[in-house]
Short mmCIF file of C-alpha atoms in Angstrom, two decimals:
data_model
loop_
_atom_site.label_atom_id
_atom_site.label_comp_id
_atom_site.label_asym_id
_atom_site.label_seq_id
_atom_site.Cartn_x
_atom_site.Cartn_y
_atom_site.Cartn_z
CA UNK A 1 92.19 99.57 88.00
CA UNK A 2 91.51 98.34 91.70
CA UNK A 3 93.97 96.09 93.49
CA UNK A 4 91.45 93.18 93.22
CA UNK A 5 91.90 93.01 89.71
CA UNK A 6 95.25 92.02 90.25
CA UNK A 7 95.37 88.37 90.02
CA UNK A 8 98.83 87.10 90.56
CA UNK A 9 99.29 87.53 94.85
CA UNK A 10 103.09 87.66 94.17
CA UNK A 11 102.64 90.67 91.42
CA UNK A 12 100.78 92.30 94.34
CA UNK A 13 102.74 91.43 96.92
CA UNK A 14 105.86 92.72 94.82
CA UNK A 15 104.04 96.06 93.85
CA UNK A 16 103.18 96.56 97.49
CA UNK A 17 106.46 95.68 98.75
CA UNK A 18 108.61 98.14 95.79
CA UNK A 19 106.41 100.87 97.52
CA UNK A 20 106.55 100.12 101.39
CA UNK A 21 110.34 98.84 101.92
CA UNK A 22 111.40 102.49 101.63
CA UNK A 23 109.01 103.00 104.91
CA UNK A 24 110.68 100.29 107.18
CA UNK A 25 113.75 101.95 106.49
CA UNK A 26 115.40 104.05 109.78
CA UNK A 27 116.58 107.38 109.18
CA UNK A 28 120.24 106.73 109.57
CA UNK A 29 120.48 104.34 106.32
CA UNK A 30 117.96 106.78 104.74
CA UNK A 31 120.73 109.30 105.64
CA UNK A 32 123.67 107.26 104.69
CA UNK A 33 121.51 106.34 101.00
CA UNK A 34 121.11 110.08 100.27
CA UNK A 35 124.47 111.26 101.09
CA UNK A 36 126.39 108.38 98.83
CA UNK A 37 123.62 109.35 96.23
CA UNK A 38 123.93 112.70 95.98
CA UNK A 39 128.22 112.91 96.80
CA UNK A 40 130.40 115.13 94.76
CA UNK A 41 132.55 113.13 93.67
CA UNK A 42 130.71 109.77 93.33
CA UNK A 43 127.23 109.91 93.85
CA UNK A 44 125.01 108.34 91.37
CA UNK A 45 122.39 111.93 91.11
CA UNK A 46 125.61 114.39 90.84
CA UNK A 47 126.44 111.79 87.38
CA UNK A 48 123.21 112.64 85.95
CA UNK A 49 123.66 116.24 86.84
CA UNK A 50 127.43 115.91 85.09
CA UNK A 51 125.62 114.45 82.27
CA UNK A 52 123.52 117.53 81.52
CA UNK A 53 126.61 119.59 81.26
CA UNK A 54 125.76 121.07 84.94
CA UNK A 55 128.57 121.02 87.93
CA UNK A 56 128.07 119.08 90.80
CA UNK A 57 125.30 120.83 93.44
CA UNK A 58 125.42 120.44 97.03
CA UNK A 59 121.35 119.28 97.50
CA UNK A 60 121.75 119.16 100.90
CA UNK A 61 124.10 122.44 101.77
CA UNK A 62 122.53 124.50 98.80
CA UNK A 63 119.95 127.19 100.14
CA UNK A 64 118.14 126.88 97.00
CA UNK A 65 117.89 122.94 96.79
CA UNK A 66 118.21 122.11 100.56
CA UNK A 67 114.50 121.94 100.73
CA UNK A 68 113.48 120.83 97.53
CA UNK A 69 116.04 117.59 98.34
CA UNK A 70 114.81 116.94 101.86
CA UNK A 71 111.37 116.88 101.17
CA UNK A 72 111.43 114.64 97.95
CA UNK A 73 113.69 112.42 100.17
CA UNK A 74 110.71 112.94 102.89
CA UNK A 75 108.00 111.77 100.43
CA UNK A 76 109.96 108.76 99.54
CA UNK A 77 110.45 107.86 102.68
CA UNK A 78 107.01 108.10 104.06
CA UNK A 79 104.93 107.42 101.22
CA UNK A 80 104.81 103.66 101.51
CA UNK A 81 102.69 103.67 104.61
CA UNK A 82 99.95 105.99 102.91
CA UNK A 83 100.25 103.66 99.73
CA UNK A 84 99.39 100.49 102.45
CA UNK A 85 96.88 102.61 103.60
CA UNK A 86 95.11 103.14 100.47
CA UNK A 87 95.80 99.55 99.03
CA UNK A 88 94.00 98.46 102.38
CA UNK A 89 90.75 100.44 101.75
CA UNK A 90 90.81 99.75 97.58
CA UNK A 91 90.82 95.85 98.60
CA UNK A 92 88.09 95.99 100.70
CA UNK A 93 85.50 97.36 97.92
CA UNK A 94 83.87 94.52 96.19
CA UNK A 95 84.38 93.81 92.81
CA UNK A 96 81.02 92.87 91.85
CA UNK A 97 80.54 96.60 91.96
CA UNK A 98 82.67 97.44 89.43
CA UNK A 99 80.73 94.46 87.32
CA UNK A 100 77.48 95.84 87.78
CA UNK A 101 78.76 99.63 86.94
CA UNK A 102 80.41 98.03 83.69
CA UNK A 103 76.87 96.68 82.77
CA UNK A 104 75.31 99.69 82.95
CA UNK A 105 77.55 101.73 80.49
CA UNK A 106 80.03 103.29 83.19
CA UNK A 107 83.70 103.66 81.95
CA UNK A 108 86.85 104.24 83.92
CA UNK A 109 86.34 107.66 85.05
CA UNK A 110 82.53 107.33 86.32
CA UNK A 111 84.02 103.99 88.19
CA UNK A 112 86.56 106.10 90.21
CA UNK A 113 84.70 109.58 90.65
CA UNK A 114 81.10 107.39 91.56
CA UNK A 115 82.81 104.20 93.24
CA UNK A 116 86.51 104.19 94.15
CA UNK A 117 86.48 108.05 95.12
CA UNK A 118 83.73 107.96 97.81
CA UNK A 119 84.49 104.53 99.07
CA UNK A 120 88.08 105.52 99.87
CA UNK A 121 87.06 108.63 101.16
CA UNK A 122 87.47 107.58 104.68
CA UNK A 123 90.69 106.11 104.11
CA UNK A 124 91.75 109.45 102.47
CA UNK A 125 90.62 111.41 105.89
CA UNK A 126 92.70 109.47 108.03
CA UNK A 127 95.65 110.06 105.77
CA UNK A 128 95.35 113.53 105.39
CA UNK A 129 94.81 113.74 109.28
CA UNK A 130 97.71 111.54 109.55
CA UNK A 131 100.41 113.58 107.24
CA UNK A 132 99.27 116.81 108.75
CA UNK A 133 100.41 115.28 112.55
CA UNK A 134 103.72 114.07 111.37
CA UNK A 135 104.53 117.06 109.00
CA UNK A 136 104.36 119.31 111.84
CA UNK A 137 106.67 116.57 113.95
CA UNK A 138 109.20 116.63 111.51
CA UNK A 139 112.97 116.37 113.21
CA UNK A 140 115.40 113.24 111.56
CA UNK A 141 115.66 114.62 108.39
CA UNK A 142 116.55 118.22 109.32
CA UNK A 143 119.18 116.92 111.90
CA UNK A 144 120.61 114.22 109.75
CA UNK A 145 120.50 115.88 106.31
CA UNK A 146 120.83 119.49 106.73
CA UNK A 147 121.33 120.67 110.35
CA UNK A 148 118.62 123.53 109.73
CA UNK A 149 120.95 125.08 107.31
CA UNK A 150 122.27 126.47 105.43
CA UNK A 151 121.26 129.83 106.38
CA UNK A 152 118.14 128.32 108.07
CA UNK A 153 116.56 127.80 104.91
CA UNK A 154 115.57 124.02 106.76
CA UNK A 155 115.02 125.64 109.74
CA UNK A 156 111.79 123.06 110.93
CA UNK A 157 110.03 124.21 114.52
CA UNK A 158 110.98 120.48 116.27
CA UNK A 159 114.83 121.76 114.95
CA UNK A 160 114.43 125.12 116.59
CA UNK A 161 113.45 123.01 119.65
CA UNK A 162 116.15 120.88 120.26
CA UNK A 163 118.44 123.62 119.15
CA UNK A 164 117.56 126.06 122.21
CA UNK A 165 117.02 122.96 124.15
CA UNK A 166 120.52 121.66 123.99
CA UNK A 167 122.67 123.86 122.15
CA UNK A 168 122.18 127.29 123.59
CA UNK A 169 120.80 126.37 127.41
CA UNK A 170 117.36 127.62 126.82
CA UNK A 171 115.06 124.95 128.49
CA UNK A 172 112.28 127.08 129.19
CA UNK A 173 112.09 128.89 126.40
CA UNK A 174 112.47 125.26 124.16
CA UNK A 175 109.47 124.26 127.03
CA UNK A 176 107.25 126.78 126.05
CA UNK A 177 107.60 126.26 122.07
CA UNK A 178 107.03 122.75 122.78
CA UNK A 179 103.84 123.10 124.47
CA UNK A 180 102.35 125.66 121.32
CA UNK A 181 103.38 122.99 119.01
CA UNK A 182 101.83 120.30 121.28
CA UNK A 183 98.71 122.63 121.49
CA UNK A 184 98.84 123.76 117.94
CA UNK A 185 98.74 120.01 116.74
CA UNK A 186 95.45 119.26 118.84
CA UNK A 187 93.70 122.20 117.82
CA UNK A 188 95.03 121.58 113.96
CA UNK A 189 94.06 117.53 114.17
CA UNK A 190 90.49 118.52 115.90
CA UNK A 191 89.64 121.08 112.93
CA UNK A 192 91.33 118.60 110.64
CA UNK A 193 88.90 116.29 111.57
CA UNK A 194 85.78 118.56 111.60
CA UNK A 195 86.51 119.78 108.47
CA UNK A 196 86.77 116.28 107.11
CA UNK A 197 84.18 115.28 108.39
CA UNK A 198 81.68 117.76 107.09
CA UNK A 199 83.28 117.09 103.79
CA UNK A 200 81.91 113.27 104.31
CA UNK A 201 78.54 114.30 104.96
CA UNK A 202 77.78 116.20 102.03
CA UNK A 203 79.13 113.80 99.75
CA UNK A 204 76.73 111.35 101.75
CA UNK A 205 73.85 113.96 101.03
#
């Protein structure tokens, strides 16, 4: 299943739409959805939870779920734009290759692992390159959701930042983490991309 073999443009455009909205979001109503979801008293997840027989949990103040929560509501968030991403490279692949494969006996899985797999294979290095820059800048949700807590168990390195930034006074020292993580992402990316890219080359071999 390719997204050329989707004939309707407005089933498309609704598929791609159900899975990018969530992107265009800003953090403060992704902040405000997630809190009314997931209230105590009224929140639509805590009646599910009720329903179970469990009490009420605190996702976002519980050091065992505080995590869990804000990186399922991280995924949701984000994973629109590496859906459009991968929609992008799937449309440009030409059907007639999929005809031709189907001629000569191919089913479902040689189509993907022979096909789909190595033709989106670029696509799939700039996401992975992508993801690994913004995981390491990751700030909203921690200050929004959780504050770092509780106990620290959220405790993110952008957080620690702007904590001794602007909370306890320490400029330099929030200076001199900022630079290692500016650093740290360059040298990451760079091998990221090496790494990748040697990976491309022996599938091209």
């Amino acid at each position: 299943f390719t997204v050329n073999r989707i004939k309707s443009p407005m089933y498309a455009a609704m598929i791609l739409a159900c899975f990018f909205l969530p992107h265009i979001l800003p953090v403060t109503v992704l902040f405000e959805l997630f809190v009314s979801l997931t209230r105590k008293e009224s929140g639509s997840i805590q009646w599910v939870v009720n329903f179970f027989g469990y009490e009420s949990i605190p996702f976002f103040k519980h050091k065992l779920w505080a995590m869990p929560a804000v990186s399922i509501v991280t995924i949701w968030w984000t994973v629109g734009f590496n859906i459009l991403l991968f929609l992008a490279g799937l449309k440009m692949i030409n059907p007639e290759i999929y005809e031709a494969s189907e001629i000569d006996g191919a089913n479902r899985f040689h189509q993907f692992r022979f096909i789909t797999w190595p033709l989106i294979w670029p696509i799939t290095a700039l996401v992975l390159t992508l993801q690994l820059i913004f995981q390491l800048k990751i700030f909203d949700q921690m200050f929004l959701l959780t504050g770092g807590g509780p106990y620290n168990k959220t405790m993110v390195v952008l957080y620690h930042v702007y904590k001794q930034s602007f909370m306890m006074n320490k400029g330099g020292y929030a200076s001199a983490i900022a630079l290692l993580i500016f650093l740290f992402i360059i040298f990451v990316s760079v091998a990221n991309y090496y790494m990748l890219r040697a990976v491309d080359l022996d599938k091209q071999r």
